[in-house]
Amino acid sequence: MIEVRALTKSFDDNTVLTDVSLSIAHGEVVGVIGPSGSGKSTLLRCINHLEQPDSGDIVIDGEVAYKDARGRSLSAAKIAETRGSVGMVFQHFYLFPHMTVLQNVCSGPRFVTKTDRRDYEQKAGELLERVGLSEKAHQYPEQLSGGQQQRVAIARALAMEPRAMLFDEPTSALDPELVGDVLAVMRTLADAGMTMVIVTHEMGFVRQVADRVLFMDEGRIVEDGTPEALFDRPQQERTRAFLSSILSHTGEAPLEQGAGK
Amino acid sequence: MFNPEMAQDALSTLLLGLLITVELTLLCGASSLVFGMFVALARMSHIRPLRLVVSGYVQLVRATPLLIQLIYIYYALPFVGIRLSPFMSAYLGLTLNVSAYLAEVYRSGIEAVPRGQRDAAAALGMRPSVIMARVVLPQGIRIVIPALGNYMVSLFKDTSLAAVITVQEMLFAGQIYAARTYDYFTIYTVVFVLYFAVGYPAIRLVMLLEKKVKRGYADRKRLLMTPTGDVAAMEVRP
């Protein structure tokens, strides 16, 4: 459903992604782990065209996205259309501070697809219920905790009825006690069959929820496998080094880390 | 020294002048708030010639004195066939001047909106124009409301320069009256007090707006903004 073909991206002299290829099946939940600066977030941002790759293609549902047949960039309107079909959740939520929670969730259908107001307001209400925040509908983001804001951000992305969801370190900016609620929402989403790509440091969550884990380092996918294979029997030396450095500073095994939540 | 009878006699003339001062302020203020926004957007346009022309205009205005701009429009332009009334000259000169400064203010507000806001809007599938109108401008304008207010107060004071091109605003009315009666002290004291009587509440209002903006979006009495930058209404949320 999402295919990444030979993606390369650099910022000035710094190469962030080197020839990254990857194929994600419909309904698959993919965890992306790796040290900071390894290109995980950039990969995600390229899938949604928030970054323009230097070379390579993003293919969504069999069609090359963001480019025409000759490889030229599509119009801003066409790019926006494709972006709207893939939801994205950011580390720092980026809720619109001048809109209420309900208005945030409605913003996609209201300003992009322009569906009927009663329809999208009703749907936004249902989504808020799903993330457990119905009673916050008329408050402003600044009145919510980080965990609540992130759940609103997830609802806002879901309101566009995306074909897939991209999560860019969704819990990294949260106080530890707020992480669980956000992960619970993501888990129900995964259980409901949503295609998801999750960049995260929550190893326990990845182990429990992901069908597949990618380990990235220095702009490349170093290892790609099931959570069991990657966490328990890492094939690459770099993967082992990364996992052991994580385990040594948390002092916990990945499974237990997530099981408590 | 101060002659109360003289002041009383002059008051009606001076109040008429004040009326013109306020009229000029409101007209130029409203026009500049709108036109300045267009200038700001044009300066960020993808169309290079438009960007060049508009930034040329902004530099020209900012690098020359307002007094000279007014004099030029009223006294020099007639020689190339552009003849405007004193009031129209003042309106045009002040609006062009203030708009150039407001454009810079708007631009700073737009640039102050975090990039993540655009990313989030783009990720939802909003087009660039929608992102600007629905996400960036409402936040950017709010940030600069106090600055816009200060420019409006400056404009109120700067309308006095229009006296030089014979607009019958308050300073000009005072000059005529003083020249006729030779009681410069009394007349200019009244003029001074009248400017203060309007200007002081205005700066208090700006300070109030500043506090409101700082208090955040969830404040009960909330400033509702239109995309053009006009303060549309004070809304009381239930």
Coordinates of C-alpha atoms in Angstrom, one line a residue:
Chain A
M1 CA 0.0 0.0 0.0
I2 CA 2.9 2.3 0.7
E3 CA 6.1 1.7 -1.2
V4 CA 9.3 3.7 -0.8
R5 CA 11.7 3.3 -3.7
A6 CA 15.4 4.3 -3.5
L7 CA 14.8 7.4 -1.4
T8 CA 17.7 9.7 -0.9
K9 CA 17.6 13.0 1.0
S10 CA 20.3 15.3 2.2
F11 CA 20.2 18.7 4.0
D12 CA 23.1 20.8 2.7
D13 CA 26.1 18.5 3.1
N14 CA 24.4 16.1 5.5
T15 CA 23.0 13.0 3.9
V16 CA 20.0 11.9 6.0
L17 CA 18.6 9.1 3.8
T18 CA 20.6 6.9 1.5
D19 CA 18.8 4.7 -1.0
V20 CA 16.0 3.7 1.3
S21 CA 13.5 1.2 -0.1
L22 CA 10.6 -0.3 1.8
S23 CA 7.2 -1.8 1.2
I24 CA 4.4 -1.7 3.6
A25 CA 1.3 -3.9 3.2
H26 CA -2.3 -2.9 3.8
G27 CA -3.1 -3.2 7.4
E28 CA 0.5 -3.6 8.5
V29 CA 1.8 -1.9 11.6
V30 CA 5.5 -1.0 11.2
G31 CA 7.6 0.3 14.0
V32 CA 10.7 2.3 13.1
I33 CA 13.4 2.5 15.7
G34 CA 17.0 3.8 15.7
P35 CA 19.2 6.4 17.2
S36 CA 18.3 10.1 16.8
G37 CA 19.6 11.5 13.5
S38 CA 19.2 8.1 11.8
G39 CA 16.7 9.4 9.3
K40 CA 13.5 7.9 10.8
S41 CA 11.6 11.2 11.0
T42 CA 12.8 12.3 7.6
L43 CA 11.6 9.0 6.1
L44 CA 8.2 9.6 7.5
R45 CA 8.1 13.3 6.4
C46 CA 9.1 12.2 2.9
I47 CA 6.2 9.7 2.7
N48 CA 3.9 12.7 3.4
H49 CA 6.0 15.0 1.2
L50 CA 6.7 17.4 4.0
E51 CA 10.2 16.9 2.9
Q52 CA 11.0 16.7 -0.8
P53 CA 13.4 13.8 -1.4
D54 CA 16.4 14.4 -3.7
S55 CA 15.7 11.2 -5.6
G56 CA 13.4 8.2 -5.3
D57 CA 9.7 7.7 -5.3
I58 CA 6.9 7.3 -2.9
V59 CA 4.2 4.9 -4.2
I60 CA 0.8 4.9 -2.6
D61 CA -1.7 2.3 -3.6
G62 CA 0.2 1.5 -6.8
E63 CA 0.5 5.1 -7.9
V64 CA 3.6 7.3 -7.8
A65 CA 2.7 10.1 -5.5
Y66 CA 3.6 13.8 -5.8
K67 CA 5.1 13.4 -9.3
D68 CA 3.7 13.1 -12.8
A69 CA 4.8 10.4 -15.3
R70 CA 7.8 12.5 -16.3
G71 CA 9.0 12.9 -12.8
R72 CA 8.0 16.5 -12.4
S73 CA 6.5 17.7 -9.2
L74 CA 2.7 17.9 -9.2
S75 CA 0.7 21.0 -8.4
A76 CA 0.3 22.1 -4.8
A77 CA -3.3 21.1 -5.0
K78 CA -2.6 17.6 -6.1
I79 CA 0.1 17.2 -3.5
A80 CA -2.3 18.4 -0.9
E81 CA -4.9 15.8 -2.0
T82 CA -2.5 12.9 -1.6
R83 CA -1.3 14.2 1.8
G84 CA -4.8 14.4 3.0
S85 CA -5.2 10.7 2.4
V86 CA -2.3 9.8 4.7
G87 CA -2.7 10.9 8.3
M88 CA 0.2 12.2 10.3
V89 CA 0.8 12.7 14.0
F90 CA 3.7 14.8 15.3
Q91 CA 5.9 14.7 18.3
H92 CA 4.7 18.1 19.4
F93 CA 1.1 17.6 18.4
Y94 CA 0.8 20.9 16.5
L95 CA -2.9 21.3 17.3
F96 CA -4.2 24.7 16.0
P97 CA -4.2 26.8 19.2
H98 CA -6.8 29.2 17.9
M99 CA -9.4 26.5 17.4
T100 CA -11.3 24.5 20.0
V101 CA -10.7 20.8 20.3
L102 CA -13.8 20.1 18.2
Q103 CA -12.8 22.7 15.6
N104 CA -9.4 21.1 15.4
V105 CA -10.9 17.7 14.7
C106 CA -13.2 19.2 12.2
S107 CA -10.5 21.2 10.4
G108 CA -9.7 18.6 7.8
P109 CA -13.2 17.8 6.6
R110 CA -14.1 21.5 6.9
F111 CA -11.2 23.1 5.0
V112 CA -10.2 20.2 2.7
T113 CA -12.9 17.8 1.7
K114 CA -15.7 20.4 2.5
T115 CA -18.2 17.8 3.5
D116 CA -21.5 18.7 5.1
R117 CA -21.1 20.4 8.5
R118 CA -23.6 18.1 10.3
D119 CA -21.7 15.1 9.0
Y120 CA -18.3 16.1 10.1
E121 CA -19.3 17.5 13.4
Q122 CA -21.1 14.3 14.2
K123 CA -18.1 12.3 13.1
A124 CA -15.7 14.5 15.1
G125 CA -17.9 13.9 18.1
E126 CA -17.6 10.1 17.6
L127 CA -13.8 10.4 17.2
L128 CA -13.4 12.4 20.4
E129 CA -15.4 9.8 22.2
R130 CA -13.1 7.1 20.7
V131 CA -10.0 8.9 22.2
G132 CA -11.9 9.5 25.4
L133 CA -12.1 13.3 25.2
S134 CA -15.7 14.1 24.5
E135 CA -16.0 16.4 27.5
K136 CA -13.1 18.6 26.2
A137 CA -14.7 19.4 22.9
H138 CA -15.2 23.1 23.6
Q139 CA -11.9 23.7 25.3
Y140 CA -8.8 25.1 23.7
P141 CA -5.6 23.0 23.2
E142 CA -3.7 25.1 25.8
Q143 CA -6.2 23.9 28.4
L144 CA -5.3 20.2 27.8
S145 CA -2.4 18.1 29.0
G146 CA 0.1 16.9 26.4
G147 CA -1.4 13.4 26.3
Q148 CA -4.8 14.8 25.7
Q149 CA -3.5 17.1 23.0
Q150 CA -1.9 14.1 21.3
R151 CA -5.1 12.1 21.4
V152 CA -6.9 15.1 19.8
A153 CA -4.2 15.2 17.2
I154 CA -4.9 11.6 16.4
A155 CA -8.6 12.2 16.2
R156 CA -7.9 15.2 13.9
A157 CA -5.9 13.0 11.5
L158 CA -8.5 10.2 11.6
A159 CA -11.3 12.7 10.7
M160 CA -9.8 12.7 7.1
E161 CA -10.4 8.9 6.9
P162 CA -6.8 8.3 6.0
R163 CA -5.6 5.2 4.2
A164 CA -2.7 5.0 6.5
M165 CA -1.3 6.8 9.6
L166 CA 2.2 8.0 10.2
F167 CA 3.3 8.6 13.8
D168 CA 6.5 10.7 14.3
E169 CA 7.6 10.0 17.9
P170 CA 4.1 10.5 19.2
T171 CA 5.0 10.0 22.9
S172 CA 8.5 11.5 23.0
A173 CA 7.3 14.9 24.3
L174 CA 4.9 13.5 26.9
D175 CA 5.3 13.1 30.6
P176 CA 5.8 9.4 31.4
E177 CA 2.4 9.1 33.1
L178 CA 0.6 10.4 30.0
V179 CA 2.2 8.0 27.5
G180 CA -0.1 5.1 28.3
D181 CA -3.3 6.8 27.2
V182 CA -1.8 7.7 23.8
L183 CA -0.4 4.2 23.2
A184 CA -3.8 2.7 24.1
V185 CA -5.5 4.8 21.4
M186 CA -2.9 3.7 18.9
R187 CA -3.3 0.1 19.9
T188 CA -7.1 0.2 19.2
L189 CA -6.3 1.8 15.9
A190 CA -3.9 -1.0 15.1
D191 CA -6.4 -3.6 16.2
A192 CA -9.0 -2.1 13.9
G193 CA -6.7 -2.8 10.9
M194 CA -5.2 0.6 10.2
T195 CA -2.0 0.7 8.3
M196 CA 0.5 2.4 10.5
V197 CA 4.1 3.5 10.5
I198 CA 5.3 4.4 13.9
V199 CA 8.6 6.1 14.7
T200 CA 9.1 5.7 18.4
H201 CA 11.4 4.9 21.3
E202 CA 8.7 2.8 23.0
M203 CA 10.3 -0.5 22.4
G204 CA 7.7 -2.4 24.5
F205 CA 4.9 -1.0 22.5
V206 CA 6.5 -1.8 19.2
R207 CA 7.1 -5.3 20.4
Q208 CA 3.5 -5.8 21.3
V209 CA 1.7 -4.0 18.6
A210 CA 4.0 -3.9 15.5
D211 CA 3.9 -6.7 12.8
R212 CA 7.3 -5.6 11.7
V213 CA 10.2 -3.5 13.0
L214 CA 12.8 -1.5 11.0
F215 CA 16.0 -0.5 12.6
M216 CA 17.5 2.5 11.0
D217 CA 21.0 3.9 11.4
E218 CA 22.9 6.6 9.4
G219 CA 20.2 7.0 6.8
R220 CA 19.8 3.3 6.0
I221 CA 17.5 0.5 7.0
V222 CA 20.0 -1.8 8.8
E223 CA 17.6 -4.5 9.8
D224 CA 14.0 -5.4 9.0
G225 CA 12.0 -8.2 10.6
T226 CA 9.4 -9.3 13.1
P227 CA 9.6 -7.8 16.6
E228 CA 10.6 -11.2 18.0
A229 CA 13.4 -11.6 15.4
L230 CA 14.7 -8.1 15.7
F231 CA 14.6 -7.8 19.5
D232 CA 15.5 -11.3 20.4
R233 CA 17.8 -12.4 17.6
P234 CA 19.2 -9.2 16.0
Q235 CA 21.4 -10.2 13.1
Q236 CA 23.4 -7.0 12.7
E237 CA 26.1 -5.8 15.1
R238 CA 24.7 -2.2 15.0
T239 CA 21.2 -3.4 16.0
R240 CA 22.6 -5.3 18.9
A241 CA 24.6 -2.3 20.0
F242 CA 21.6 0.0 19.8
L243 CA 19.3 -2.4 21.7
S244 CA 21.8 -3.1 24.4
S245 CA 22.4 0.7 24.9
I246 CA 18.7 1.2 25.3
L247 CA 18.2 -1.7 27.7
S248 CA 21.2 -0.7 29.8
H249 CA 19.8 2.8 30.5
T250 CA 16.2 1.7 31.2
G251 CA 17.3 -1.4 33.0
E252 CA 14.3 -3.3 31.7
A253 CA 13.6 -5.8 29.0
P254 CA 11.6 -4.3 26.1
L255 CA 8.5 -6.5 26.8
E256 CA 8.2 -5.5 30.5
Q257 CA 8.7 -1.9 29.6
G258 CA 5.5 -1.9 27.6
A259 CA 3.5 -4.5 29.6
G260 CA 3.1 -2.1 32.5
K261 CA 1.2 0.4 30.3
Chain B
M1 CA -1.4 83.6 30.2
F2 CA -4.1 81.0 29.7
N3 CA -7.3 82.7 28.7
P4 CA -10.4 80.6 29.5
E5 CA -12.7 82.7 27.4
M6 CA -10.4 82.5 24.4
A7 CA -10.2 78.7 25.0
Q8 CA -14.0 78.5 25.0
D9 CA -14.4 80.5 21.8
A10 CA -11.8 78.3 20.1
L11 CA -13.2 75.1 21.3
S12 CA -15.8 74.6 18.6
T13 CA -13.3 75.3 15.8
L14 CA -10.8 73.0 17.3
L15 CA -13.3 70.2 17.9
L16 CA -14.2 70.4 14.2
G17 CA -10.5 70.0 13.5
L18 CA -10.4 67.1 15.8
L19 CA -13.3 65.5 14.0
I20 CA -11.2 65.7 10.7
T21 CA -8.2 64.3 12.6
V22 CA -10.3 61.3 13.8
E23 CA -11.9 60.8 10.4
L24 CA -8.5 60.8 8.7
T25 CA -7.1 58.4 11.4
L26 CA -10.0 55.9 11.0
L27 CA -10.0 56.0 7.2
C28 CA -6.3 55.6 6.8
G29 CA -6.2 53.1 9.7
A30 CA -8.8 50.8 8.1
S31 CA -7.3 51.1 4.7
S32 CA -3.8 50.4 5.9
L33 CA -4.8 47.4 7.9
V34 CA -6.2 45.8 4.7
F35 CA -3.7 47.1 2.2
G36 CA -0.8 46.4 4.5
M37 CA -1.9 42.7 4.5
F38 CA -1.9 42.6 0.7
V39 CA 1.5 44.1 0.7
A40 CA 2.8 41.6 3.2
L41 CA 1.4 38.7 1.2
A42 CA 2.7 40.1 -2.1
R43 CA 6.2 40.3 -0.5
M44 CA 6.0 36.6 0.1
S45 CA 4.6 35.8 -3.3
H46 CA 6.1 33.3 -5.7
I47 CA 5.8 35.9 -8.5
R48 CA 9.1 37.6 -8.6
P49 CA 8.2 40.9 -10.4
L50 CA 5.4 41.4 -7.9
R51 CA 7.7 40.8 -5.0
L52 CA 10.3 43.3 -6.4
V53 CA 7.8 46.1 -7.1
V54 CA 6.2 45.7 -3.7
S55 CA 9.5 45.6 -1.8
G56 CA 10.7 48.6 -3.8
Y57 CA 7.6 50.5 -2.6
V58 CA 8.2 49.5 1.0
Q59 CA 11.9 50.5 1.0
L60 CA 11.0 53.9 -0.7
V61 CA 8.4 54.7 2.0
R62 CA 10.6 53.6 4.9
A63 CA 13.7 55.4 3.7
T64 CA 12.0 58.8 3.4
P65 CA 10.2 61.2 5.8
L66 CA 6.4 61.1 5.9
L67 CA 6.4 64.9 5.8
I68 CA 8.2 64.9 2.5
Q69 CA 5.9 62.2 1.2
L70 CA 2.9 64.3 2.0
I71 CA 4.4 67.5 0.5
Y72 CA 5.4 65.6 -2.6
I73 CA 1.9 64.2 -3.2
Y74 CA 0.2 67.6 -2.7
Y75 CA 2.7 70.1 -4.1
A76 CA 4.8 68.1 -6.6
L77 CA 2.4 65.7 -8.3
P78 CA 0.2 68.4 -9.8
F79 CA 3.2 69.2 -12.1
V80 CA 2.8 65.8 -13.7
G81 CA -1.0 66.2 -13.9
I82 CA -2.0 64.5 -10.7
R83 CA -4.1 66.9 -8.7
L84 CA -5.6 65.8 -5.4
S85 CA -7.5 67.7 -2.7
P86 CA -5.6 68.3 0.5
F87 CA -7.7 65.6 2.3
M88 CA -7.2 63.1 -0.5
S89 CA -3.5 63.8 -0.6
A90 CA -3.2 63.2 3.1
Y91 CA -5.4 60.1 2.9
L92 CA -3.2 58.7 0.1
G93 CA 0.1 59.7 1.7
L94 CA -0.7 58.4 5.2
T95 CA -2.2 55.2 3.9
L96 CA 0.7 54.4 1.7
N97 CA 3.1 55.2 4.5
V98 CA 1.4 53.2 7.3
S99 CA 0.7 50.3 5.0
A100 CA 4.4 49.8 4.3
Y101 CA 5.1 49.6 8.0
L102 CA 2.1 47.4 8.8
A103 CA 3.2 45.0 6.0
E104 CA 6.5 44.5 7.9
V105 CA 4.5 44.0 11.1
Y106 CA 2.2 41.4 9.5
R107 CA 5.3 39.7 8.0
S108 CA 6.9 39.3 11.4
G109 CA 3.7 37.9 12.7
I110 CA 3.4 35.4 9.9
E111 CA 7.0 34.3 10.4
A112 CA 6.5 33.9 14.2
V113 CA 4.0 31.1 13.6
P114 CA 5.8 27.8 14.2
R115 CA 6.6 25.8 11.2
G116 CA 4.9 22.8 12.7
Q117 CA 1.6 24.6 12.3
R118 CA 2.1 24.6 8.6
D119 CA 3.3 21.0 8.6
A120 CA 0.2 19.9 10.5
A121 CA -2.1 21.8 8.2
A122 CA -0.3 20.4 5.1
A123 CA -0.5 16.9 6.5
L124 CA -4.3 17.2 6.7
G125 CA -4.3 18.0 3.0
M126 CA -4.8 21.8 3.2
R127 CA -3.7 23.8 0.2
P128 CA -1.2 26.6 0.7
S129 CA -3.8 29.3 0.4
V130 CA -6.0 27.5 3.0
I131 CA -3.1 27.0 5.3
M132 CA -2.4 30.7 5.1
A133 CA -6.0 31.8 5.6
R134 CA -7.1 29.3 8.2
V135 CA -4.0 28.5 10.2
V136 CA -1.1 30.9 9.8
L137 CA -2.9 34.3 9.5
P138 CA -5.3 33.9 12.5
Q139 CA -2.3 33.1 14.7
G140 CA 0.2 35.5 13.1
I141 CA -2.2 38.5 13.3
R142 CA -3.0 37.8 16.9
I143 CA 0.7 38.0 17.8
V144 CA 1.0 41.4 16.3
I145 CA -2.3 43.0 17.5
P146 CA -0.4 45.2 20.1
A147 CA 2.0 46.3 17.4
L148 CA -0.8 47.1 15.0
G149 CA -2.5 49.1 17.8
N150 CA 0.7 51.1 18.4
Y151 CA 0.8 52.0 14.7
M152 CA -2.8 53.2 14.9
V153 CA -1.9 55.5 17.8
S154 CA 1.1 56.8 15.8
L155 CA -1.1 57.4 12.8
F156 CA -3.5 59.4 15.0
K157 CA -0.6 61.7 16.0
D158 CA 0.9 61.8 12.5
T159 CA -2.2 63.1 11.0
S160 CA -1.1 66.5 12.4
L161 CA 1.5 66.6 9.6
A162 CA -1.3 67.0 7.2
A163 CA -1.5 70.6 8.4
V164 CA 1.4 71.3 6.2
I165 CA -0.7 70.5 3.1
T166 CA -3.6 72.6 4.4
V167 CA -5.9 69.8 5.6
Q168 CA -8.3 71.5 8.1
E169 CA -7.4 69.0 10.9
M170 CA -6.9 70.0 14.5
L171 CA -3.4 71.4 14.3
F172 CA -4.2 73.4 11.2
A173 CA -7.4 74.8 12.8
G174 CA -5.3 75.8 15.8
Q175 CA -2.7 77.5 13.7
I176 CA -5.3 79.6 11.9
Y177 CA -7.0 80.5 15.2
A178 CA -3.7 81.3 16.9
A179 CA -2.5 83.4 14.0
R180 CA -5.7 85.5 14.1
T181 CA -5.8 86.0 17.9
Y182 CA -2.0 85.9 18.7
D183 CA -2.9 83.8 21.8
Y184 CA -0.6 81.0 20.9
F185 CA -0.4 79.8 24.5
T186 CA -4.1 79.3 25.1
I187 CA -4.8 77.8 21.7
Y188 CA -1.9 75.4 21.5
T189 CA -2.6 74.4 25.1
V190 CA -6.1 73.4 24.1
V191 CA -4.8 71.6 21.1
F192 CA -2.3 69.8 23.2
V193 CA -4.9 68.7 25.7
L194 CA -7.3 67.5 23.0
Y195 CA -4.7 65.3 21.4
F196 CA -4.0 63.9 24.8
A197 CA -7.7 63.3 25.5
V198 CA -7.9 61.0 22.5
G199 CA -4.4 59.6 22.5
Y200 CA -4.2 58.5 26.1
P201 CA -7.4 56.3 26.1
A202 CA -6.1 54.9 22.8
I203 CA -2.7 53.8 24.3
R204 CA -4.6 52.4 27.3
L205 CA -6.7 50.3 24.9
V206 CA -3.6 49.0 23.2
M207 CA -2.1 48.0 26.6
L208 CA -5.4 46.2 27.3
L209 CA -5.2 44.3 24.0
E210 CA -1.7 43.3 24.8
K211 CA -2.7 41.8 28.1
K212 CA -5.6 40.0 26.4
V213 CA -3.3 38.5 23.7
K214 CA -0.9 37.3 26.4
R215 CA -3.7 35.6 28.3
G216 CA -4.2 33.0 25.6
Y217 CA -7.0 31.7 23.4
A218 CA -9.0 30.1 26.2
D219 CA -9.7 33.5 27.8
R220 CA -13.5 34.0 28.2
K221 CA -13.6 37.3 26.3
R222 CA -11.8 36.4 23.1
L223 CA -10.7 38.5 20.2
L224 CA -12.2 37.2 17.0
M225 CA -10.0 37.8 14.0
T226 CA -10.9 38.0 10.4
P227 CA -8.3 37.0 7.8
T228 CA -7.8 40.6 6.7
G229 CA -6.6 41.6 10.1
D230 CA -9.6 43.7 11.2
V231 CA -10.6 43.2 14.8
A232 CA -14.0 41.9 14.0
A233 CA -15.8 41.5 17.3
M234 CA -15.4 40.8 21.0
E235 CA -17.0 37.5 21.5
V236 CA -18.1 36.3 24.9
R237 CA -18.0 32.5 25.1
P238 CA -20.7 30.8 27.2

